[in-house]
Amino acid sequence: MDRRCSQLSMPILVTCGLPYANGPCHLGHLRTYVPADIFVRGLRKMGREVLFVCGSDAHGTPIVVNAEAQGMTPKALVTKYHQHFDEIFQGMEVDFDFFGDTDGPVSHNRTREVVEALMENGYVYPREIDLAYCPECKRFLPDRYVEGECPYCGKPARGDECDLGCGRHLEPGEIKNAICKVCAGKAEYRKQTHYFFRLSGFQDFLLEYLQTLEGTASARNYAMEWVRSELKDWCISRNMTWGVRFPGNDDLVVYVWVDAPIGYIAFTEEWCTRSGRDWEDYWKKPSQIIHFIGGDIVYHHCIFWPAMLKGAGYTLPSAVVASGMLKIDDKKFSKSRGNVIWVKDDYLDRGLHPDLLRYYLASYTAHNKEVNFAWNIFADKVNSELVGAFGNFLNRALTFSVKNFEGEVPEGKIDADVLAIIEKTLAEVTSSLEEYEFKKAADSVMALADYGNTYFQSHEPWKLIRSNKEEAGSVLKSCLQIAKAMIILMEPVMPAKMQEAWRQLGMPGEVKERAFSDAIAPLASGQSLGTPEILFDRLEEKFVKDLESIFRERIKEAESREREKTEKKEEVKKEEISFEDFQSMDIRIGEIKSAEAIKGSNKLLKLKVDIGGEVRQVVAGIAQSYSMDDLVGTQVVVLVNLQPAKLFGIESQAMLLAADVAGRAVLLRPREAVETGTKVR
């Protein structure tokens, strides 16, 4: 209770993970930004003062690579997509107090200040490492300029991540058999001095801090597993010219995952400068800092970021709210495969109202769960819930009142049961928002709409108006009170549509300025009502089919491009090996005896595989291709004499052989059952 009271007096800062200024906004982005906006609007309706900031992530190798491919400067590319995201957020009614970008002077200055503080406090040190160097391009190859093999699982990987295998973050110099992505030439390894953040020294601090971190349990638990199993020092410098110059070394820039979150501080500074406030109230003194992020960047926000803040003497985040991932049409979201919905081209430019999508994202499932988007499901939710329940009740209550009571709120007493239901709904909405349960909040308001429809139908005001107009007036006044509460409580989710409904109810001002508690303030008899209008239009079948056909065509085009890429890869002849080299490989038929998930990874499974008189432990990146239950008892092809490697802290003592089908692992199996341990030759 004391902690709760102290929190109420603290300033609140809410941030969103920075959109990367390297491509257009897609539906996956909104999975984070819309709930954050709903949360901020809800806090303000509870009487809390909240600062809401975000901005474009402007640095990193992918931006440089993309800019070079498009024949433009990184700055021009960042400006293009910064403006794009700013317009999209405004179009989707995501109302940031400040939306900056990390290439601004305040961000550069604040990044250097934080890094210098870490160096002074002994948390940053130089180390000589072997880095991939392209002799043809005459430069060291950072991150996305290099690809090769993952040192942990042996799968093809890019310079900063094993994206097709175990999913591990890769430090500079770790990738094996490096190839330059610019000239496709073989890279060599040369020594160079880089700077490392002593993350390993923060293990005890992080274990204690994560126990108190609020937000979504999934983020906290994921981070705890990482801290317990493996905590390596991070290289925080890169060989680039685009970015924040590393203090004391103009040949290097600060790693993007250092300067990006520092943008939160810089954006706060910029807003405070304009507003006459002190940014240190948020970042140097007790405050509530709440980060809304995508589930794929938990490591950075729950481990690296708080350690960096602690080392430099800044206020720590109090909560990290991680969203679940997004599926499109029940398939994994993928831009390269065309399984994507673009917010501008596919949604806003088609004339669809932003509030429909906001409602879908808020109400489909719990915030930390996976969301599936499909046009037919979207249309069904709009038509059945918003049109059939919410909009239907509002229109019935308003139309009947305007028609029979001269366009005014009728005289009469509001039903005590109605007021009790409204108070219950108010309590559910506020507690749900405080717990980041946006679906529960939306569902509570929709339950109130269902109650309103039942109340209207069961009291039959169309009969009462002829037999007892006074009683009919009380029924309709109770219905209008329900409508008022629905509008106020749903405003954080659908701000523009609720303002329309507020006007129809004849209420003055803006509904966003009304506190949640106003939901139970009785309507005044005799107050003028507005003109009833249809609030939500049905999405017709033909329109939905047109949207689906556009989506299907995009997938076909992507599949065609993937086939072309595969064909080109197949044309590249692999280096020949001798028969003796092949004979040196011990390949056998094995049988999977058990399979279990690995905490912290959505790609890897830990398997026990019988290879003939011996059971080996194998870590395999097949979790997204096969269920654990189906794998047990399956015969597989196993490379037995592969050097053991550790993945997520677990030793893998062999490798399963699989075909790579558009990034999906398809296990090789014998056509007929053979004795376990049989040699493959």
C-alpha positions in Angstrom: 0.0 0.0 0.0 2.8 2.4 0.9 4.6 1.5 -2.4 1.3 2.1 -4.3 0.9 5.6 -2.7 4.5 6.5 -3.4 4.1 5.5 -7.1 1.0 7.7 -7.4 3.2 10.7 -6.6 5.9 9.8 -9.1 6.1 11.2 -12.7 5.2 8.6 -15.3 7.1 8.1 -18.5 5.8 5.7 -21.1 7.9 4.8 -24.2 7.5 2.4 -27.1 10.3 0.4 -28.8 11.6 2.7 -31.6 10.5 1.8 -35.1 13.5 1.2 -37.4 13.6 3.9 -40.1 14.4 1.3 -42.8 11.0 0.4 -44.3 7.3 1.0 -44.1 5.0 0.4 -41.1 3.3 -3.0 -41.0 0.7 -4.5 -38.7 3.4 -6.0 -36.4 4.5 -2.6 -35.4 1.0 -1.6 -34.2 1.0 -4.6 -31.9 3.1 -2.5 -29.6 2.1 1.1 -30.3 -1.7 0.8 -30.2 -1.8 -0.9 -26.7 0.7 1.7 -25.4 -1.5 4.5 -26.6 -4.6 2.8 -25.0 -2.7 2.5 -21.7 -1.6 6.2 -21.7 -5.1 7.4 -22.5 -6.4 5.2 -19.8 -4.0 6.5 -17.2 -4.9 10.1 -18.0 -8.6 9.2 -17.5 -7.6 7.9 -14.1 -6.1 11.4 -13.3 -2.5 10.5 -13.8 0.0 12.8 -15.6 1.9 10.8 -18.2 4.6 11.7 -20.7 4.5 9.5 -23.8 7.6 9.5 -26.1 9.0 7.6 -29.0 11.0 8.2 -32.1 12.8 6.6 -35.1 15.8 4.3 -34.6 18.1 6.0 -37.2 21.4 4.1 -37.0 22.7 0.6 -37.7 24.1 -1.4 -40.6 20.8 -2.3 -42.3 20.0 1.4 -42.9 23.4 1.9 -44.5 23.0 -1.2 -46.7 19.5 -0.2 -47.8 20.5 3.4 -48.5 23.4 2.3 -50.6 21.1 -0.1 -52.5 18.7 2.7 -53.2 21.4 5.2 -54.2 20.7 7.6 -51.3 22.3 8.8 -48.1 21.4 7.1 -44.8 20.1 10.5 -43.6 17.8 10.8 -46.5 16.5 7.3 -46.0 15.9 7.9 -42.3 14.1 11.2 -43.0 11.8 9.4 -45.5 10.8 6.7 -43.1 10.7 8.9 -40.0 8.1 11.0 -41.8 6.2 7.9 -42.9 6.0 6.5 -39.3 5.0 9.9 -38.0 2.1 10.1 -40.5 1.0 6.5 -39.8 0.9 7.1 -36.0 -1.1 10.2 -36.5 -3.4 8.3 -38.8 -3.8 5.5 -36.3 -4.4 8.0 -33.5 -1.3 7.0 -31.6 -0.7 10.3 -29.9 2.9 10.7 -28.7 3.8 13.9 -26.8 7.1 13.8 -28.6 8.3 11.7 -31.6 12.0 12.3 -32.4 14.8 10.4 -34.1 18.1 9.1 -32.7 20.2 11.0 -35.2 19.4 14.4 -33.6 22.0 16.4 -31.7 20.4 15.7 -28.3 20.5 12.0 -28.9 24.2 12.1 -30.0 25.1 14.2 -27.0 23.2 12.0 -24.5 24.7 8.8 -26.0 28.2 10.1 -25.7 27.5 11.2 -22.1 26.2 7.8 -21.1 29.1 5.9 -22.8 31.7 8.3 -21.1 30.0 7.7 -17.8 30.3 3.9 -18.2 34.0 4.3 -19.2 34.7 6.5 -16.2 33.0 3.9 -13.9 35.1 1.1 -15.3 32.3 -0.7 -17.2 33.7 -0.2 -20.7 37.1 -1.5 -21.7 39.1 -2.0 -25.0 39.8 -5.5 -26.4 41.6 -6.6 -29.5 39.5 -9.1 -31.5 39.6 -10.8 -34.9 37.2 -9.2 -37.3 36.0 -10.1 -40.8 37.8 -7.9 -43.3 37.1 -7.7 -47.1 40.4 -7.3 -49.0 38.4 -6.5 -52.2 36.3 -3.7 -50.6 39.2 -2.7 -48.3 37.1 -2.5 -45.1 36.1 -4.3 -42.0 32.7 -5.9 -42.3 30.1 -5.0 -39.5 26.9 -6.8 -38.9 24.8 -7.1 -42.1 27.8 -6.6 -44.4 28.9 -10.1 -43.6 27.4 -13.5 -43.6 28.7 -17.0 -43.0 28.2 -19.8 -40.5 27.0 -19.7 -36.9 29.8 -20.7 -34.6 27.2 -22.4 -32.3 25.0 -24.5 -34.6 26.8 -24.3 -38.0 23.7 -22.9 -39.8 24.0 -20.0 -42.3 23.9 -16.8 -40.4 24.3 -13.0 -40.8 26.9 -11.1 -38.9 24.8 -10.1 -35.9 22.3 -13.1 -35.6 21.9 -16.7 -36.4 18.5 -16.0 -38.0 18.1 -19.4 -39.7 19.3 -21.6 -37.0 19.6 -21.2 -33.2 18.6 -17.6 -33.1 21.5 -16.4 -31.0 22.9 -12.9 -31.0 26.4 -12.9 -32.6 29.1 -10.6 -31.4 31.5 -9.0 -34.0 34.1 -11.6 -35.1 32.2 -14.7 -34.0 30.8 -15.6 -37.4 32.8 -18.3 -39.2 33.7 -18.6 -43.0 32.8 -15.0 -43.5 31.6 -13.7 -46.9 31.3 -10.1 -47.8 27.7 -9.3 -48.8 28.8 -6.4 -51.0 31.2 -8.1 -53.4 30.5 -11.8 -52.4 34.2 -12.3 -51.9 35.7 -14.4 -49.2 36.6 -12.3 -46.1 39.8 -12.7 -44.0 40.2 -12.1 -40.3 42.3 -9.2 -39.0 42.8 -7.8 -35.5 41.3 -4.6 -34.4 40.6 -2.9 -31.1 36.9 -2.5 -30.1 35.1 -1.6 -26.9 33.1 -3.9 -24.7 30.5 -3.3 -22.0 31.2 -5.4 -18.9 27.7 -6.9 -18.9 29.0 -10.0 -17.1 29.7 -7.9 -14.0 25.9 -7.1 -13.6 24.6 -10.6 -13.1 23.9 -10.3 -9.4 22.3 -6.9 -9.9 20.1 -8.1 -12.7 18.9 -11.2 -10.8 17.8 -8.9 -8.0 16.4 -6.2 -10.2 14.4 -8.6 -12.4 12.6 -9.8 -9.3 11.0 -6.4 -8.9 10.4 -5.6 -12.6 6.8 -5.2 -13.4 5.0 -5.5 -16.7 4.5 -8.8 -18.5 5.7 -12.0 -16.7 6.9 -13.4 -20.1 9.5 -10.7 -20.5 10.7 -11.0 -16.9 11.0 -14.8 -17.0 12.7 -14.8 -20.4 15.3 -12.4 -19.1 15.9 -14.3 -15.9 16.7 -17.5 -17.9 19.3 -15.6 -19.9 20.9 -14.0 -16.9 21.1 -17.4 -15.1 22.5 -19.3 -18.1 24.8 -16.9 -20.0 25.8 -13.3 -19.6 28.7 -12.3 -21.9 30.3 -8.9 -22.3 28.9 -6.9 -25.3 30.9 -5.2 -28.0 29.5 -1.7 -28.2 31.5 -0.2 -31.1 31.2 -0.8 -34.8 33.3 0.0 -38.0 31.0 2.5 -39.7 30.7 6.2 -40.5 26.9 6.4 -39.9 26.1 6.7 -36.2 27.2 8.3 -33.0 31.0 8.7 -32.9 32.5 6.6 -30.2 34.1 8.8 -27.5 37.8 9.0 -28.0 37.9 7.0 -31.2 36.6 8.7 -34.4 37.1 5.6 -36.5 34.3 3.8 -34.7 30.6 4.5 -33.9 28.5 3.4 -30.9 26.6 0.2 -31.5 23.0 0.9 -32.4 21.6 -1.1 -29.5 23.4 1.4 -27.2 22.2 4.6 -28.8 18.7 3.5 -29.6 17.3 3.1 -26.1 19.3 6.2 -25.0 16.9 7.9 -27.4 14.2 7.5 -24.7 16.2 9.8 -22.5 17.0 12.3 -25.3 13.4 12.5 -26.4 12.4 13.2 -22.8 15.0 15.9 -22.7 13.7 17.5 -25.9 10.1 17.5 -24.7 11.2 18.9 -21.3 13.2 21.7 -23.0 10.1 22.8 -24.9 7.8 22.4 -21.9 10.0 24.1 -19.3 10.4 20.9 -17.3 13.4 19.1 -15.9 14.2 15.8 -17.7 16.1 14.6 -14.6 12.8 14.3 -12.8 12.2 11.2 -15.0 15.8 9.8 -15.5 17.7 10.8 -12.4 15.1 10.8 -9.7 12.4 8.3 -8.6 9.9 7.9 -11.4 7.8 5.2 -13.2 9.4 4.4 -16.5 7.3 1.9 -18.5 8.6 0.4 -21.8 6.2 -1.1 -24.3 8.2 -3.3 -26.7 7.9 -6.2 -29.1 8.6 -9.7 -27.7 11.7 -10.0 -29.9 13.7 -7.3 -28.1 13.2 -8.4 -24.5 16.9 -9.2 -24.1 17.9 -5.7 -24.9 15.4 -4.0 -22.6 15.4 -6.3 -19.6 19.2 -7.1 -19.5 21.4 -4.8 -21.5 19.4 -1.6 -21.0 19.0 -1.7 -17.2 22.6 -2.8 -16.7 23.7 0.2 -18.8 21.5 2.6 -16.9 22.7 1.2 -13.5 26.3 1.6 -14.6 25.9 5.2 -15.8 23.7 6.3 -12.8 20.3 6.7 -14.3 16.8 5.7 -13.1 15.8 2.1 -13.9 12.7 1.1 -15.8 9.9 0.0 -13.4 8.0 -2.1 -16.0 8.6 -3.7 -19.4 5.5 -4.7 -21.3 6.3 -7.1 -24.1 3.6 -7.9 -26.7 3.0 -11.3 -28.2 4.0 -11.9 -31.8 1.8 -11.5 -34.9 0.6 -14.1 -37.3 -1.0 -13.3 -40.6 -3.8 -15.7 -41.8 -2.5 -18.2 -39.1 1.0 -18.2 -40.7 4.2 -16.8 -39.4 4.6 -13.1 -40.2 7.2 -12.7 -42.9 7.8 -9.7 -45.1 10.1 -11.7 -47.5 7.3 -14.3 -48.0 4.6 -11.7 -48.6 2.8 -12.7 -45.4 2.4 -9.1 -44.2 -0.2 -6.4 -44.0 1.1 -2.8 -44.7 -0.7 -0.3 -42.6 -0.8 2.5 -45.2 -1.3 0.6 -48.5 -3.5 -2.2 -47.2 -5.5 -0.5 -44.5 -5.6 3.3 -44.3 -5.4 3.9 -48.0 -8.4 1.5 -48.4 -10.6 3.8 -46.4 -10.7 1.6 -43.3 -11.2 3.5 -40.1 -8.2 3.3 -37.6 -10.5 2.6 -34.7 -11.6 -0.8 -36.2 -8.0 -2.0 -36.2 -7.3 -0.5 -32.8 -10.2 -2.5 -31.4 -9.1 -5.7 -33.1 -5.6 -5.5 -31.7 -6.8 -4.7 -28.2 -9.6 -7.3 -28.1 -8.3 -10.3 -30.0 -6.3 -11.8 -27.3 -4.2 -11.0 -24.2 -1.4 -8.6 -24.9 1.4 -11.1 -24.2 -0.2 -13.8 -26.4 0.1 -14.3 -30.2 -2.3 -12.4 -32.4 -3.6 -13.8 -35.6 -4.9 -11.4 -38.2 -7.0 -12.4 -41.2 -9.4 -10.2 -43.1 -12.4 -12.5 -42.6 -11.8 -12.6 -38.8 -11.4 -8.9 -38.8 -14.6 -8.4 -40.7 -16.5 -10.8 -38.4 -15.4 -8.9 -35.3 -16.4 -5.6 -36.7 -19.7 -6.8 -38.0 -20.8 -8.9 -34.9 -19.3 -6.9 -32.1 -19.0 -3.2 -33.2 -21.9 -3.1 -35.5 -24.2 -5.8 -34.0 -23.7 -5.1 -30.3 -22.0 -1.7 -29.5 -23.3 0.4 -32.4 -26.7 -1.3 -32.4 -27.4 -0.4 -28.7 -26.2 3.2 -29.1 -28.4 3.8 -32.1 -31.5 2.2 -30.6 -31.2 4.1 -27.3 -30.5 7.4 -29.0 -33.0 7.1 -31.9 -35.9 6.0 -29.6 -35.2 8.8 -27.1 -34.9 11.5 -29.7 -38.1 10.4 -31.4 -40.2 10.1 -28.3 -38.8 12.7 -26.0 -38.3 15.7 -28.2 -34.6 15.2 -28.6 -33.9 15.4 -24.9 -32.8 13.1 -22.1 -36.1 12.0 -20.6 -37.2 12.7 -17.0 -37.0 9.8 -14.7 -34.8 7.8 -12.3 -31.9 5.8 -13.4 -32.2 2.1 -12.5 -30.1 1.2 -9.5 -29.1 -2.1 -11.1 -27.9 -0.1 -14.2 -25.7 2.1 -12.0 -24.3 -1.0 -10.2 -23.4 -2.6 -13.5 -21.7 0.6 -14.7 -19.7 0.8 -11.4 -18.6 -2.8 -11.8 -17.6 -2.3 -15.4 -15.6 0.9 -14.4 -13.7 -1.1 -11.8 -12.9 -3.9 -14.3 -11.7 -1.5 -16.9 -9.4 0.5 -14.6 -7.9 -2.6 -13.0 -7.4 -4.3 -16.4 -5.6 -1.3 -17.8 -3.3 -1.1 -14.7 -2.5 -4.8 -15.3 -1.9 -4.3 -19.1 -4.9 -6.6 -19.8 -6.3 -4.6 -22.8 -8.5 -7.4 -23.9 -10.2 -7.7 -20.5 -10.8 -3.9 -20.6 -12.4 -4.0 -24.1 -14.4 -7.2 -23.2 -15.8 -5.5 -20.1 -17.1 -2.6 -22.1 -18.6 -4.9 -24.7 -20.3 -6.9 -21.9 -21.8 -3.6 -20.9 -23.1 -3.1 -24.4 -24.6 -6.6 -24.4 -26.2 -5.8 -21.1 -27.6 -2.6 -22.6 -29.1 -4.5 -25.5 -30.7 -7.0 -23.2 -32.0 -4.3 -20.9 -33.5 -2.4 -23.8 -35.1 -5.5 -25.3 -36.5 -6.9 -22.0 -38.0 -3.5 -20.9 -39.8 -3.0 -24.2 -39.9 0.8 -24.3 -41.8 0.7 -27.6 -44.8 -0.7 -25.6 -44.2 1.4 -22.5 -44.3 4.6 -24.5 -48.0 3.9 -25.2 -49.0 2.7 -21.7 -46.7 4.5 -19.3 -44.6 7.2 -20.8 -43.0 8.1 -17.5 -41.8 4.6 -17.0 -40.6 4.5 -20.6 -38.6 7.7 -19.8 -36.8 6.0 -16.9 -35.9 3.0 -19.0 -34.5 5.2 -21.8 -32.6 7.4 -19.4 -31.0 4.3 -17.9 -30.1 3.2 -21.4 -28.6 6.6 -22.2 -26.6 6.3 -19.0 -25.2 3.0 -20.2 -24.4 4.6 -23.5 -22.5 7.4 -21.8 -20.5 5.0 -19.7 -19.7 2.8 -22.8 -18.4 5.9 -24.7 -16.2 7.1 -21.8 -14.8 3.7 -21.0 -14.1 2.7 -24.6 -12.5 6.0 -25.6 -8.9 4.9 -25.0 -9.5 2.0 -27.5 -11.5 3.9 -30.1 -10.9 7.7 -29.6 -12.3 9.1 -32.8 -15.4 6.9 -33.0 -16.2 7.6 -29.3 -15.9 11.3 -30.0 -18.5 10.9 -32.7 -20.7 8.9 -30.3 -20.2 11.7 -27.6 -21.4 14.3 -30.0 -24.5 12.2 -30.9 -25.2 11.9 -27.1 -25.3 15.7 -27.1 -22.4 16.0 -24.6 -20.1 19.1 -24.8 -16.3 19.1 -25.2 -14.1 16.2 -25.9 -14.7 12.8 -24.4 -10.9 12.2 -24.1 -10.9 14.9 -21.4 -13.5 13.1 -19.3 -12.3 11.0 -16.4 -13.4 7.4 -16.1 -15.3 8.3 -13.0 -17.6 10.5 -15.1 -19.1 7.2 -16.4 -21.3 7.1 -13.3 -22.2 10.8 -13.1 -26.0 10.8 -13.9 -27.2 12.4 -17.1 -29.2 15.6 -16.6 -32.9 15.3 -17.6 -33.8 17.8 -20.3 -30.3 17.8 -21.8 -30.4 18.1 -25.6 -29.4 15.0 -27.5 -27.6 15.0 -30.8 -28.7 13.5 -34.1 -28.4 9.7 -34.1 -26.3 8.3 -36.9 -24.9 4.9 -37.7 -21.6 4.7 -35.8 -20.1 1.6 -37.5 -20.7 0.4 -41.0 -20.8 -3.3 -41.9 -17.8 -4.6 -43.9 -19.4 -6.2 -46.9 -18.3 -9.6 -48.2 -17.2 -8.3 -51.6 -15.0 -5.7 -50.0 -13.4 -8.3 -47.7 -12.8 -10.7 -50.6 -11.0 -7.9 -52.5 -8.7 -7.3 -49.6 -8.0 -11.0 -49.3 -7.2 -11.3 -53.0 -4.6 -8.4 -52.8 -3.0 -10.3 -49.9 -3.0 -13.6 -51.8 -1.4 -12.0 -54.8 1.4 -10.6 -52.7 2.2 -14.1 -51.4 2.3 -15.5 -54.9 4.7 -12.8 -56.0 6.9 -13.4 -53.0 6.9 -17.2 -53.6 7.9 -16.5 -57.2 10.9 -14.4 -56.0 11.9 -17.1 -53.5 11.9 -19.7 -56.3 14.1 -17.5 -58.4 16.5 -17.0 -55.5 16.6 -20.8 -54.8 17.3 -21.5 -58.5 20.2 -19.0 -58.5 21.7 -20.5 -55.4 21.4 -24.0 -56.9 23.4 -22.7 -59.9 26.3 -21.9 -57.7 28.6 -24.9 -57.7 29.8 -26.0 -54.3 33.5 -26.7 -53.8 34.2 -30.4 -54.5 35.3 -32.7 -51.7 37.2 -36.0 -51.9 35.6 -39.4 -51.3 38.0 -39.6 -48.3 36.4 -36.4 -46.9 33.0 -37.9 -47.2 34.1 -41.2 -45.6 35.3 -39.2 -42.6 31.7 -38.3 -41.7 30.0 -40.7 -39.4 26.3 -40.6 -40.5 23.8 -43.0 -38.9 20.1 -43.6 -38.6 19.0 -42.6 -35.2 15.7 -42.6 -33.3 14.3 -39.7 -31.2 13.6 -40.9 -27.7 12.5 -37.6 -26.1 12.0 -33.9 -27.0 11.6 -30.8 -24.9 11.5 -27.1 -25.3 14.4 -24.9 -24.4 13.5 -21.9 -22.3 14.3 -18.6 -24.0 14.2 -20.0 -27.6 11.3 -20.4 -29.9 13.3 -22.3 -32.5 15.3 -24.9 -30.6 14.4 -28.3 -29.1 16.5 -30.5 -26.8 16.4 -34.1 -28.1 17.6 -37.4 -26.8 18.6 -39.5 -29.9 19.5 -43.2 -29.9 22.3 -43.7 -32.5 22.7 -47.4 -31.9 23.7 -48.5 -28.4 24.3 -44.9 -27.3 22.0 -42.0 -26.7 23.2 -38.5 -27.7 21.8 -35.1 -26.6 21.1 -33.0 -29.7 19.9 -29.4 -29.9 18.0 -28.8 -33.1 16.3 -25.8 -34.7 13.1 -27.6 -35.6 10.6 -26.3 -33.0 8.7 -24.3 -35.6 8.5 -27.2 -38.0 7.5 -30.2 -35.7 5.6 -30.7 -32.5 7.4 -32.4 -29.7 4.9 -35.2 -29.4 5.2 -36.1 -33.1 9.0 -36.3 -33.0 9.2 -39.1 -30.3 9.8 -42.4 -32.0 10.8 -40.8 -35.3 13.8 -42.2 -37.2 16.2 -39.5 -38.4 19.6 -39.1 -40.1 22.3 -38.0 -37.7 25.8 -36.7 -38.2 27.5 -38.3 -35.2 31.1 -37.1 -35.3 30.5 -33.4 -35.4 32.4 -31.4 -32.8 30.1 -30.7 -29.8 28.7 -27.1 -29.5 26.8 -25.3 -26.8 23.5 -23.6 -27.8 21.6 -21.6 -25.1 24.0 -23.2 -22.6 23.1 -26.8 -23.6 25.6 -29.1 -25.2 24.7 -30.5 -28.6 26.6 -33.8 -29.3 25.5 -34.4 -32.9 23.5 -32.9 -35.7 20.2 -34.0 -37.4 20.3 -33.6 -41.2 17.4 -31.6 -42.7 16.5 -30.0 -46.0 16.1 -26.2 -46.0 12.7 -25.5 -47.6 12.3 -21.7 -47.7 13.8 -21.4 -44.2 11.8 -24.3 -42.8 13.7 -27.4 -41.6 12.4 -30.7 -43.1 14.0 -33.7 -41.5 15.7 -36.4 -43.6 14.3 -39.9 -42.8 14.8 -43.4 -44.1 12.0 -44.4 -46.6 11.5 -47.6 -44.6 12.3 -48.6 -41.0 15.8 -49.8 -40.4 17.8 -50.8 -37.4 18.8 -47.9 -35.2 22.5 -47.1 -35.6 22.7 -48.2 -39.3 25.5 -46.4 -41.1 24.7 -44.1 -44.0 27.1 -44.4 -46.9 
